[in-house]
Short mmCIF file of C-alpha atoms and ligand atoms in Angstrom, two decimals:
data_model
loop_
_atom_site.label_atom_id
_atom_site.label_comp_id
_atom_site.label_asym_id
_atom_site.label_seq_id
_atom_site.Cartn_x
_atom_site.Cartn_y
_atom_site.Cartn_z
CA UNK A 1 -107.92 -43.66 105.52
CA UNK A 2 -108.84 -42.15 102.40
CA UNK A 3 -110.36 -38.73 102.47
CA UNK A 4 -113.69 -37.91 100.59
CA UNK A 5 -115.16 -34.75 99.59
CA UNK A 6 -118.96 -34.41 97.97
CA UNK A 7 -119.70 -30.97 96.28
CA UNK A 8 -123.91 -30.68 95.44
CA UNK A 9 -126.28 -28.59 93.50
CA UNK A 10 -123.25 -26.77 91.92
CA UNK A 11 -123.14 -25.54 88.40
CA UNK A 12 -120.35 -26.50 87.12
CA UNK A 13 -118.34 -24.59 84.47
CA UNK A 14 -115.59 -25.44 82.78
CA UNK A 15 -113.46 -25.98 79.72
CA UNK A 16 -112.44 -29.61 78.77
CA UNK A 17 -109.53 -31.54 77.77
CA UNK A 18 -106.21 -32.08 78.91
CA UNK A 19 -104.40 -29.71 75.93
CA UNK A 20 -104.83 -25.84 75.82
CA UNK A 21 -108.11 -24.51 74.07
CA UNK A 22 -107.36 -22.76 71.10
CA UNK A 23 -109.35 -20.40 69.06
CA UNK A 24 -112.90 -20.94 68.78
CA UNK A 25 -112.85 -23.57 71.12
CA UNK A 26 -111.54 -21.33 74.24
CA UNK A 27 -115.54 -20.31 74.09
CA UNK A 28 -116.67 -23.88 74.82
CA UNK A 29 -117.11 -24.61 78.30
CA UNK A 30 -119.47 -27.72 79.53
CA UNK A 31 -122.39 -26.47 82.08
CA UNK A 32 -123.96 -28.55 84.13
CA UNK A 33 -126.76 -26.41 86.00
CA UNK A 34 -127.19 -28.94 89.25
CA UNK A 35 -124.27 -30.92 89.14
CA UNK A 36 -122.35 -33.16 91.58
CA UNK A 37 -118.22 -33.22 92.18
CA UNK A 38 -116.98 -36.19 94.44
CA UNK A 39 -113.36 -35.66 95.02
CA UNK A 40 -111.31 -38.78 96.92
CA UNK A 41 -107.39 -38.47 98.02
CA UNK A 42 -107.45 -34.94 96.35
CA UNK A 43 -108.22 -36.71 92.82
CA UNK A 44 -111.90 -36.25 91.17
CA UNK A 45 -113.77 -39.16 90.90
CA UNK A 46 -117.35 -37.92 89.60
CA UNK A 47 -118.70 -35.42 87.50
CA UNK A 48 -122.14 -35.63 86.63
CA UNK A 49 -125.68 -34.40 87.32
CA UNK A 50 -126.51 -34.21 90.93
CA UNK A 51 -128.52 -37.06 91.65
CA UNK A 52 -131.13 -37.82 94.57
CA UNK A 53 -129.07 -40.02 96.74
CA UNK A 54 -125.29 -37.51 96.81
CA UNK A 55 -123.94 -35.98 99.50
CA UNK A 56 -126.44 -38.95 102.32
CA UNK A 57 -122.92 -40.95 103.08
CA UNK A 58 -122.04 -40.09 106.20
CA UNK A 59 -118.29 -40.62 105.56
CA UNK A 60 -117.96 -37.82 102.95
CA UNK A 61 -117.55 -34.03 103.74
CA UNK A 62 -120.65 -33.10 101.51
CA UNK A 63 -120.28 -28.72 100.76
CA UNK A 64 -123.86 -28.02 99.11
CA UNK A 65 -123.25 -25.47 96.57
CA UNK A 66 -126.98 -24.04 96.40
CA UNK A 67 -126.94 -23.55 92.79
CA UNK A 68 -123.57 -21.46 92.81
CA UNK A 69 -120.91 -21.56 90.29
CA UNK A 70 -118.21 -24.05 90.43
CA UNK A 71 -115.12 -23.73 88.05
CA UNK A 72 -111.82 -24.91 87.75
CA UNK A 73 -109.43 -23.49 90.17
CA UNK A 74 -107.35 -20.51 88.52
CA UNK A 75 -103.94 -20.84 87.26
CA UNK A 76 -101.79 -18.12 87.57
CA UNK A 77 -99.22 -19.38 84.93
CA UNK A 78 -96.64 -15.86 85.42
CA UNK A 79 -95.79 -14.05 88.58
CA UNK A 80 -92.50 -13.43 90.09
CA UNK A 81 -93.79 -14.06 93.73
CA UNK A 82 -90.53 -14.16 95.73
CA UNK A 83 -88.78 -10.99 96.13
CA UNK A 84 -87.09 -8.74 98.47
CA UNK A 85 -88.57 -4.96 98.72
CA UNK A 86 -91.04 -2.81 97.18
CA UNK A 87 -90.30 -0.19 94.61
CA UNK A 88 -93.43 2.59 95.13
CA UNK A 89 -91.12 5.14 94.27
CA UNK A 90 -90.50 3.86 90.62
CA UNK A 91 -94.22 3.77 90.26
CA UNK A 92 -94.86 7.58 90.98
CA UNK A 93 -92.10 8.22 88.96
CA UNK A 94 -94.08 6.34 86.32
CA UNK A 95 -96.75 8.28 87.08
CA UNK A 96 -94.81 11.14 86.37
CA UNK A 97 -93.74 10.30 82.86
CA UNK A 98 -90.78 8.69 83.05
CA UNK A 99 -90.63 5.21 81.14
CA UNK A 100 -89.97 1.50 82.24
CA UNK A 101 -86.67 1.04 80.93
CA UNK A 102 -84.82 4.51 81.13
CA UNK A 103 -85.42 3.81 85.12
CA UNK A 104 -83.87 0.47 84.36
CA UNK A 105 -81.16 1.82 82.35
CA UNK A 106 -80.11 4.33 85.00
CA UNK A 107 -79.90 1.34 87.45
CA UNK A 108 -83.02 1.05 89.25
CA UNK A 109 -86.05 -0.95 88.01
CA UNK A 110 -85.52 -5.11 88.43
CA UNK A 111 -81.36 -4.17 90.13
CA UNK A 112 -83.17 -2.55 92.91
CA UNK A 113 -85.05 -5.71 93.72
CA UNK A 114 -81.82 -7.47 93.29
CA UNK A 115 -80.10 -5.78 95.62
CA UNK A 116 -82.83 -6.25 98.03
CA UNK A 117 -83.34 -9.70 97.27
CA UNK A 118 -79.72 -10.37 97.72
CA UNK A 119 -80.01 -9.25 101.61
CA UNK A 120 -83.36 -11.05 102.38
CA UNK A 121 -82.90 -14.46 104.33
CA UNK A 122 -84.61 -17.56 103.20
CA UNK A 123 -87.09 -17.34 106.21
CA UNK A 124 -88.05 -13.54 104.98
CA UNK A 125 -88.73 -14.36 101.40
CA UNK A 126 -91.01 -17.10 102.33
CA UNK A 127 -92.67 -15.55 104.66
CA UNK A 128 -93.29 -12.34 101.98
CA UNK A 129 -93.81 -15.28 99.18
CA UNK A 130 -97.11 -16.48 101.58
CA UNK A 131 -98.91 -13.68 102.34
CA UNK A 132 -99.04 -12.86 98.70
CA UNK A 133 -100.02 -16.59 97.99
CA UNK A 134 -102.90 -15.98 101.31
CA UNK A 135 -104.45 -13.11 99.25
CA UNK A 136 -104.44 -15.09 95.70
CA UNK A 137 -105.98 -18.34 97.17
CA UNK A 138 -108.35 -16.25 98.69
CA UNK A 139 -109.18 -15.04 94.92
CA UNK A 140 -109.32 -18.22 93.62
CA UNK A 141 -105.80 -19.26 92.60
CA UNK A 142 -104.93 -22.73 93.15
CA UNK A 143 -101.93 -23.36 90.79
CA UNK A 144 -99.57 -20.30 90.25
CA UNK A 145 -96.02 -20.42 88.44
CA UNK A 146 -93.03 -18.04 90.38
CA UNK A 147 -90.03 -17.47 88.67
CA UNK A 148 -86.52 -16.13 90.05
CA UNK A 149 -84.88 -13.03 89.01
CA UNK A 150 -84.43 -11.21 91.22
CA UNK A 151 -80.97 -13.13 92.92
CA UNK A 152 -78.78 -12.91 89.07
CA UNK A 153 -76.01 -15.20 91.17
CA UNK A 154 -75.68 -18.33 91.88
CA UNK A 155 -76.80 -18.31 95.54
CA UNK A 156 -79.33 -15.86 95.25
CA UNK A 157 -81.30 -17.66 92.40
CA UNK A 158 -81.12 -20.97 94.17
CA UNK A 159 -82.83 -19.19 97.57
CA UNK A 160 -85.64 -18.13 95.63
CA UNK A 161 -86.36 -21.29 93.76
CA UNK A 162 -85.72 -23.47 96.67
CA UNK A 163 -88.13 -20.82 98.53
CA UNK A 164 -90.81 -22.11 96.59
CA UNK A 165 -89.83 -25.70 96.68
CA UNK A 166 -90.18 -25.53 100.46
CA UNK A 167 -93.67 -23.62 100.22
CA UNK A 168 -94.33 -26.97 97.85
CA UNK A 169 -93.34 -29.52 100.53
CA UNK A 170 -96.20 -28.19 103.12
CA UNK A 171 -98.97 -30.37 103.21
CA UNK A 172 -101.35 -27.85 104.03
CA UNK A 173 -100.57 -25.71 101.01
CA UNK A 174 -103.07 -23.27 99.40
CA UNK A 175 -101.43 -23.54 96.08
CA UNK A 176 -99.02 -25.53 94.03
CA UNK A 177 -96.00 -23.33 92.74
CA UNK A 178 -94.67 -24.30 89.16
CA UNK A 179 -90.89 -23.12 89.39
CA UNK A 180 -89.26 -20.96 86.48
CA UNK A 181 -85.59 -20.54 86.36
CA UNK A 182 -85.43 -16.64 85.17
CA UNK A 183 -81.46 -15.82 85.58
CA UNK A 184 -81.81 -14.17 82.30
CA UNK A 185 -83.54 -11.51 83.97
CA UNK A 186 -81.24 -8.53 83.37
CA UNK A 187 -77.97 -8.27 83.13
CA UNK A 188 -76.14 -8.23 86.10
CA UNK A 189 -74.03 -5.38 86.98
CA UNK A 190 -70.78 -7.63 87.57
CA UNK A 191 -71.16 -8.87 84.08
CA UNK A 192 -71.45 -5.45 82.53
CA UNK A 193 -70.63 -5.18 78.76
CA UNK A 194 -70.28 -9.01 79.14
CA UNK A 195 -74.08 -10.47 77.99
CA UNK A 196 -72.56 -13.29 76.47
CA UNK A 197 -70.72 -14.38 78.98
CA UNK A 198 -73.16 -14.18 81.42
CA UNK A 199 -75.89 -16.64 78.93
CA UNK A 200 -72.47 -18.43 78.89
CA UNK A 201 -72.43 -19.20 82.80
CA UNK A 202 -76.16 -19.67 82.71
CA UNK A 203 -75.99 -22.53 80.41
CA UNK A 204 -72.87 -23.94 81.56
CA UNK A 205 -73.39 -23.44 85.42
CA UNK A 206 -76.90 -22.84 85.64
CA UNK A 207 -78.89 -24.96 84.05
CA UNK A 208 -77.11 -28.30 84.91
CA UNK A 209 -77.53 -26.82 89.06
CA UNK A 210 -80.90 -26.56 89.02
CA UNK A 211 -81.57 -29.65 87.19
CA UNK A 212 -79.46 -31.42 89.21
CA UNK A 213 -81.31 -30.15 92.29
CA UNK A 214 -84.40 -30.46 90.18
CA UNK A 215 -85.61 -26.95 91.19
CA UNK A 216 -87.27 -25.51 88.11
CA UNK A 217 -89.53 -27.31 85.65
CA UNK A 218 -88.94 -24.16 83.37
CA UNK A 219 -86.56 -21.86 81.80
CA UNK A 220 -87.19 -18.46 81.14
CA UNK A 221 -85.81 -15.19 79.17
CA UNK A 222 -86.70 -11.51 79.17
CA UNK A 223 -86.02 -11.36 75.45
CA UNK A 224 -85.83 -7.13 74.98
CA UNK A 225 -84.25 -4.48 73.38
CA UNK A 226 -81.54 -3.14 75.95
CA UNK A 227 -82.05 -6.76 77.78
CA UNK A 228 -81.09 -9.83 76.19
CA UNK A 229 -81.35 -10.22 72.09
CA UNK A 230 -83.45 -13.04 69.91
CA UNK A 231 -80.09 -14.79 69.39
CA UNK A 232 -79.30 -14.64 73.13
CA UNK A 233 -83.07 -15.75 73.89
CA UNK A 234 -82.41 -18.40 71.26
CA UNK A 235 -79.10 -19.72 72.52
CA UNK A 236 -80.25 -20.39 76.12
CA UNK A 237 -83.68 -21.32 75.42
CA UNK A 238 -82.68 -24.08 72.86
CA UNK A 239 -79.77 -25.31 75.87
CA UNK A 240 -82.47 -25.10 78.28
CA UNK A 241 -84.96 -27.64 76.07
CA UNK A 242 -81.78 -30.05 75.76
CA UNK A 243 -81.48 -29.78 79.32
CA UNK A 244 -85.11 -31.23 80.45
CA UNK A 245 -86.51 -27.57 81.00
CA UNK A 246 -90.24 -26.18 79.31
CA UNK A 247 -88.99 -22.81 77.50
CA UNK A 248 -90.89 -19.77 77.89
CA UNK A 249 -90.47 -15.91 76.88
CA UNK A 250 -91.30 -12.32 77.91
CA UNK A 251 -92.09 -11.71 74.71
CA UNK A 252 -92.87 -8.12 72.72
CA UNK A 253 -93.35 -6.60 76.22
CA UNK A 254 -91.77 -2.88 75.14
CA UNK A 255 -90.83 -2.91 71.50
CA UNK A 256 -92.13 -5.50 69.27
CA UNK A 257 -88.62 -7.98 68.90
CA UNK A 258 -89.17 -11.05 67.45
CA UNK A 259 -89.94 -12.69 70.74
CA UNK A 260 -93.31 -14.45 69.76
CA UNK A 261 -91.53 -15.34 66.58
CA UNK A 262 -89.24 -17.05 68.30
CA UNK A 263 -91.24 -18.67 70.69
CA UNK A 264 -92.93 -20.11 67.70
CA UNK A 265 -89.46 -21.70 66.34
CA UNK A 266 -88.52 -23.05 69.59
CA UNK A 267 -92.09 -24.18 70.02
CA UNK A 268 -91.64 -23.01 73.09
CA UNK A 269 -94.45 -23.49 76.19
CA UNK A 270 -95.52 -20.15 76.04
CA UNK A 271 -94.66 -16.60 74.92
CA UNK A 272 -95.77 -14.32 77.47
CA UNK A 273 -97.03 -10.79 77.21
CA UNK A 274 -97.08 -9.63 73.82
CA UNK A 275 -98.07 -6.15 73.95
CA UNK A 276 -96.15 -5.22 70.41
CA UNK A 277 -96.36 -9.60 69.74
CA UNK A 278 -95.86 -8.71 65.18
CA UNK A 279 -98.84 -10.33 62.63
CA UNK A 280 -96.11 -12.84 61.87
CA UNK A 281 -95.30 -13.94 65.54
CA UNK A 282 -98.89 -14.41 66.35
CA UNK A 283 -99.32 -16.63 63.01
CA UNK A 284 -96.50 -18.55 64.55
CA UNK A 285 -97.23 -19.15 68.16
CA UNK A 286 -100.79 -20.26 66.78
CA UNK A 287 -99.28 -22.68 64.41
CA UNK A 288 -96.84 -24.59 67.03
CA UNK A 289 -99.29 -24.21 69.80
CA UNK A 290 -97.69 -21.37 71.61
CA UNK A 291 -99.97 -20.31 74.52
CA UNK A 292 -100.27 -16.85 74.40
CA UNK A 293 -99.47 -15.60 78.27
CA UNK A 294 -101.43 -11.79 78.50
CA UNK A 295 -100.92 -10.30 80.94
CA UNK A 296 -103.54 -7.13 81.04
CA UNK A 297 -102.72 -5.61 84.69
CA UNK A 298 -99.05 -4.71 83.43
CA UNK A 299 -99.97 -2.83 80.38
CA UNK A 300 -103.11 -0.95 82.64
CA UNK A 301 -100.37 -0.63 85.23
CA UNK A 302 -97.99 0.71 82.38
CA UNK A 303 -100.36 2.76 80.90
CA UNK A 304 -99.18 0.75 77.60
CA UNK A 305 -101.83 -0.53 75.36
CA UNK A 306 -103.34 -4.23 75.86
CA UNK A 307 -102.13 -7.08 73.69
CA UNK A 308 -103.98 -8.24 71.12
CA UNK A 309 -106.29 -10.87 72.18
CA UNK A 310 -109.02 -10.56 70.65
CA UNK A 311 -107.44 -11.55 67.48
CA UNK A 312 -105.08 -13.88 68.68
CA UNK A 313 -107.62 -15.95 69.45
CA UNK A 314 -109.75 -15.37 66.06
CA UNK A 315 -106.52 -16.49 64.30
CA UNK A 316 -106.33 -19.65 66.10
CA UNK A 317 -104.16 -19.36 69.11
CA UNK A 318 -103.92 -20.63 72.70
CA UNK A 319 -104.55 -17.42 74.75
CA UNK A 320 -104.07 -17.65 78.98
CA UNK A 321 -104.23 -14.61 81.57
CA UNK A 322 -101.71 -14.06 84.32
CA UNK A 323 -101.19 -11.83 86.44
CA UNK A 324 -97.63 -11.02 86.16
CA UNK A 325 -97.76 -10.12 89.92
CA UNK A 326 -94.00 -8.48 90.41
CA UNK A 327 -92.50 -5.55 92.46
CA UNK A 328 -91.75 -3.42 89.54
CA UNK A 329 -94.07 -3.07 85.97
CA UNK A 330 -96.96 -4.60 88.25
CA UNK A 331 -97.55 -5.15 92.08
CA UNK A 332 -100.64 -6.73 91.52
CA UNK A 333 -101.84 -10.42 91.76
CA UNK A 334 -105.87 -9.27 90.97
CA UNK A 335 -107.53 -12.25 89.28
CA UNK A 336 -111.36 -9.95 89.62
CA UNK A 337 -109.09 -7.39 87.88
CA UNK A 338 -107.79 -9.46 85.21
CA UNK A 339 -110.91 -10.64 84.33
CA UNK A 340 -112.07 -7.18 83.70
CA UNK A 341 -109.71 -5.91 81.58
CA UNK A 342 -109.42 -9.29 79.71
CA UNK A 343 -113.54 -8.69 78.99
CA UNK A 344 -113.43 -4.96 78.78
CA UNK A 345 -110.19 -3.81 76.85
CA UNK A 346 -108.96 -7.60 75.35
CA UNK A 347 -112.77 -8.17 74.03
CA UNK A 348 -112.16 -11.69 75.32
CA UNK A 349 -115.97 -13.53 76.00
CA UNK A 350 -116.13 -14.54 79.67
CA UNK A 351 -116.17 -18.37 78.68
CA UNK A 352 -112.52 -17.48 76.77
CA UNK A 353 -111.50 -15.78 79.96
CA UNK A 354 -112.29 -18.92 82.24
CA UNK A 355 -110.44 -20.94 79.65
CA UNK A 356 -107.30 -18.67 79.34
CA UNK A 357 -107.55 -18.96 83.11
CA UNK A 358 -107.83 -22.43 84.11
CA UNK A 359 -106.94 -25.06 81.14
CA UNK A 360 -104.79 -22.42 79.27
CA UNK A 361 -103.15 -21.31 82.25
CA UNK A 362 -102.30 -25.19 83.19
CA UNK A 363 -101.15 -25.62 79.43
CA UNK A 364 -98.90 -22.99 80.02
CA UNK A 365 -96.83 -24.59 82.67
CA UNK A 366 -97.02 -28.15 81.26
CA UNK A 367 -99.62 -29.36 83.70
CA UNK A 368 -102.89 -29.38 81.45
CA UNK A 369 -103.24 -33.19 82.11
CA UNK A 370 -103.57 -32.40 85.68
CA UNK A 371 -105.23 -29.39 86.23
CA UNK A 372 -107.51 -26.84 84.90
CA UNK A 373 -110.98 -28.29 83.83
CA UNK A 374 -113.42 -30.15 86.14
CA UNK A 375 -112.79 -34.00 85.09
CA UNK A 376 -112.57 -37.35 86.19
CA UNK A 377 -108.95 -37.79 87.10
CA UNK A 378 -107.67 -34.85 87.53
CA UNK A 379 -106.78 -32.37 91.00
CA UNK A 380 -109.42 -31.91 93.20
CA UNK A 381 -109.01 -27.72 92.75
CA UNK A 382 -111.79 -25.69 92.61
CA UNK A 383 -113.85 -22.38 92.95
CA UNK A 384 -117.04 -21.97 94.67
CA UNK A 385 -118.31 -18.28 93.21
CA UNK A 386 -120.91 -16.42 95.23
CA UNK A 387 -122.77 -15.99 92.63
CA UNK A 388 -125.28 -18.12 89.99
CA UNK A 389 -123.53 -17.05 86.66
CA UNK A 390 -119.58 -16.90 85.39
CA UNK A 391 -120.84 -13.01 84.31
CA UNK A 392 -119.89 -12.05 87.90
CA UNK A 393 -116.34 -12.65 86.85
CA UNK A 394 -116.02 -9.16 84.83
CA UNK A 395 -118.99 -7.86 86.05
CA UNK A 396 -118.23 -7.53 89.84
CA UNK A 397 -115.32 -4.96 88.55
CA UNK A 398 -111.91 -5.62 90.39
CA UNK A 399 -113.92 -7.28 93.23
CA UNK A 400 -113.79 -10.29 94.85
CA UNK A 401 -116.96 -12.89 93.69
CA UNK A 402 -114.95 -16.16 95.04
CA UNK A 403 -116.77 -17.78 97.97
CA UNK A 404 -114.43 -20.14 98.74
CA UNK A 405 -111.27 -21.96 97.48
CA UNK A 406 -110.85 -25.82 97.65
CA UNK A 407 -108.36 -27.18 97.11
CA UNK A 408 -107.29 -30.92 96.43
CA UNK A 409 -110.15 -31.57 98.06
CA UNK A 410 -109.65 -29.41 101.13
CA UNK A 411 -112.10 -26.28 102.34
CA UNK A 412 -109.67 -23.62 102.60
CA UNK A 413 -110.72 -21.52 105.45
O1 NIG B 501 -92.78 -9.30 83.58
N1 NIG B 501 -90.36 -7.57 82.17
C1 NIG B 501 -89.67 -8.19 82.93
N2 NIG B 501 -90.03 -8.69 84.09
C2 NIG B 501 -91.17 -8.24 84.84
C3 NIG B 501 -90.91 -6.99 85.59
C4 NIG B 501 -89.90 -7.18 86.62
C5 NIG B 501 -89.63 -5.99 87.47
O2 NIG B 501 -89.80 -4.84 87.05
O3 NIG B 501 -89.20 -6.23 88.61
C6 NIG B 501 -92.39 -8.22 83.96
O4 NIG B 501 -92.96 -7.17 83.64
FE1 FE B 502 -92.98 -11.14 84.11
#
């Protein structure tokens, strides 16, 4: 039996296409003021004015929006969701002056979630992995990407990925997880003074595991100074492409690098955060349609300054918000917040926001043909504000203006 769902009187909002937006066009959304969604087997069917006769089958679960905005559900394209611990103590130390990376070069910062990551079971990390994915769903995410990181060994990395593979398998899932293989990380500490030979076993060991197990659609690096160099970033990147995975960067988080410059070479999926992202490395990500990942909440959360978007997207890039939602530079997974500080401090327009959120988002993980924008075809994901206009999105500061979540096709209670 097939299973039929009839949204009315909505107005829909949403970018279009099954590529990322770039530029000018991330201002372009379609409206449709009274508009009708029929959504059958979790795959949209109709999109179109609401007419007289929709929602009067009696076989269809019929939601009448009242005149509410409907968007695209929200794709959270970078989070590191599964992860042993909390680390409050690093983040009054923060607080107190102390930098990022001198508490990670004195061996605390992402080898503190290690450890604990190391000693949680399978069943705890899930468990951890769903509340956090209860309280995005509940803002609207239904499509976030989770990396690991947070294992830097061969067991420890598999349990997280195959963590999220498991929370993919239920069929009553609030979101869809898009898997990144991060063992480039940090450095471990049993390959200390040895960064090469720990890409080395990455590449060698890795990569061919997880494909084999087909665990991770992605392959990611945390390309820094004191972390792992451009050439380093290059090396395993380029063997991770060969290998089947979609590359992607931290990028120009703490010092500009050369990250977004590489990301550009590699034409790479996306380049993600960009905070000190160099004139030349935005030219390039724009030019071999790079989506450029922001990720505002970290820098507020670091007190660092925001990236750049505003101009990125005047000089022709993709641009997508995350949330970055980690135990360490941000414990936060606030999509009302996001949208604030993307508005406020980034200057992005709220139509650029939706798209950097939705269609840009999906981009980023490879999935904009099957998510992000309201369209015949594609996933059934949606959300319902309680509101009449997208403005509540920044306006209704760090609060929550999602009504309800639906996704595939299903009323998320
Ligand atoms: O995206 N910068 C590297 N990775 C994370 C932080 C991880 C952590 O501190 O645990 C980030 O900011
Ligand atoms: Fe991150």
């Amino acid at each position: 039996m097939s299973n039929h769902l009839t949204i009315v009187n909505a107005c829909i909002v949403t970018p279009q296409g099954r590529t990322a937006r770039k530029g000018k066009e991330m201002n372009e959304l379609l409206t449709i003021p009274c508009g009708t969604v029929e959504v059958t087997d979790g795959i949209i069917t109709y999109v179109g004015e609401s007419r007289p006769c929709d929602g009067e089958a009696t076989d269809h679960e019929v939601l009448d929006a009242k005149g509410k905005v409907l968007l695209p559900g929200f794709v959270d394209s970078h989070t590191h969701l599964v992860f042993g611990g909390f680390r409050p103590d690093e983040f009054i130390w923060r607080l107190n002056g102390e930098s990022y990376m001198s508490i990670m070069q004195r061996g605390g910062g992402i080898a503190n979630t290690v450890s604990a990551t190391r000693r949680c079971s399978f069943d705890e990390l899930k468990e951890k992995a769903e509340r956090f994915i209860d309280t995005m769903s509940r803002m609207g995410v239904t499509t976030v990407e989770g990396k690991s990181g947070y294992g830097l060994n061969r067991d420890t990395e598999l349990k997280q990925l195959e963590v999220m593979q498991a929370i993919n398998r239920s069929p009553h899932r609030k979101v869809d997880i898009s898997t990144t293989f991060l063992g480039a990380h940090a450095l471990p500490a049993e390959y200390k003074g040895r960064s090469d030979e720990y890409i080395d076993f990455l590449i060698k060991e890795m990569l061919p595991l997880v494909r084999q197990k087909q665990l991770a659609e992605h392959c990611d690096i945390f390309c820094e100074e004191g972390v792992f160099t451009v050439e380093q970033s290059r090396r395993l990147l380029k063997a991770a492409q060969e290998a089947g995975f979609g590359a992607k960067i931290h990028a120009d988080e703490i010092v500009s690098f050369g990250g977004a410059e590489l990301a550009g070479e590699l034409k790479a999926l996306s380049a993600d955060h960009l905070l000190h992202a160099s004139d030349e490395g935005i030219r390039s990500m724009a030019e071999n349609n790079v989506v450029a990942t922001l990720l505002p909440l970290t820098a507020f959360t670091l007190r660092e300054p925001y990236a750049r978007g505003r101009e990125m997207i005047d000089r022709g890039c993709a641009v997508a918000l995350a949330t970055d939602l980690n135990p360490g530079s941000c414990c936060s997974g606030s999509i009302p917040l996001t949208f604030a500080l993307a508005c406020i401090y980034m200057k992005l327009t709220v139509a650029e926001a939706i798209t950097a959120l939705t269609l840009n988002g999906a981009a980023a993980i490879g999935r904009a043909e099957r998510i992000g924008s309201i369209e015949q075809g594609k996933q059934g994901d949606f959300v319902l504000l309680d509101a009449d206009t997208p403005n509540f999105l920044p306006y209704y500061t760090g609060m929550n203006a999602v009504q309800v979540t639906i996704k595939e096709g299903r009323i998320l209670k």
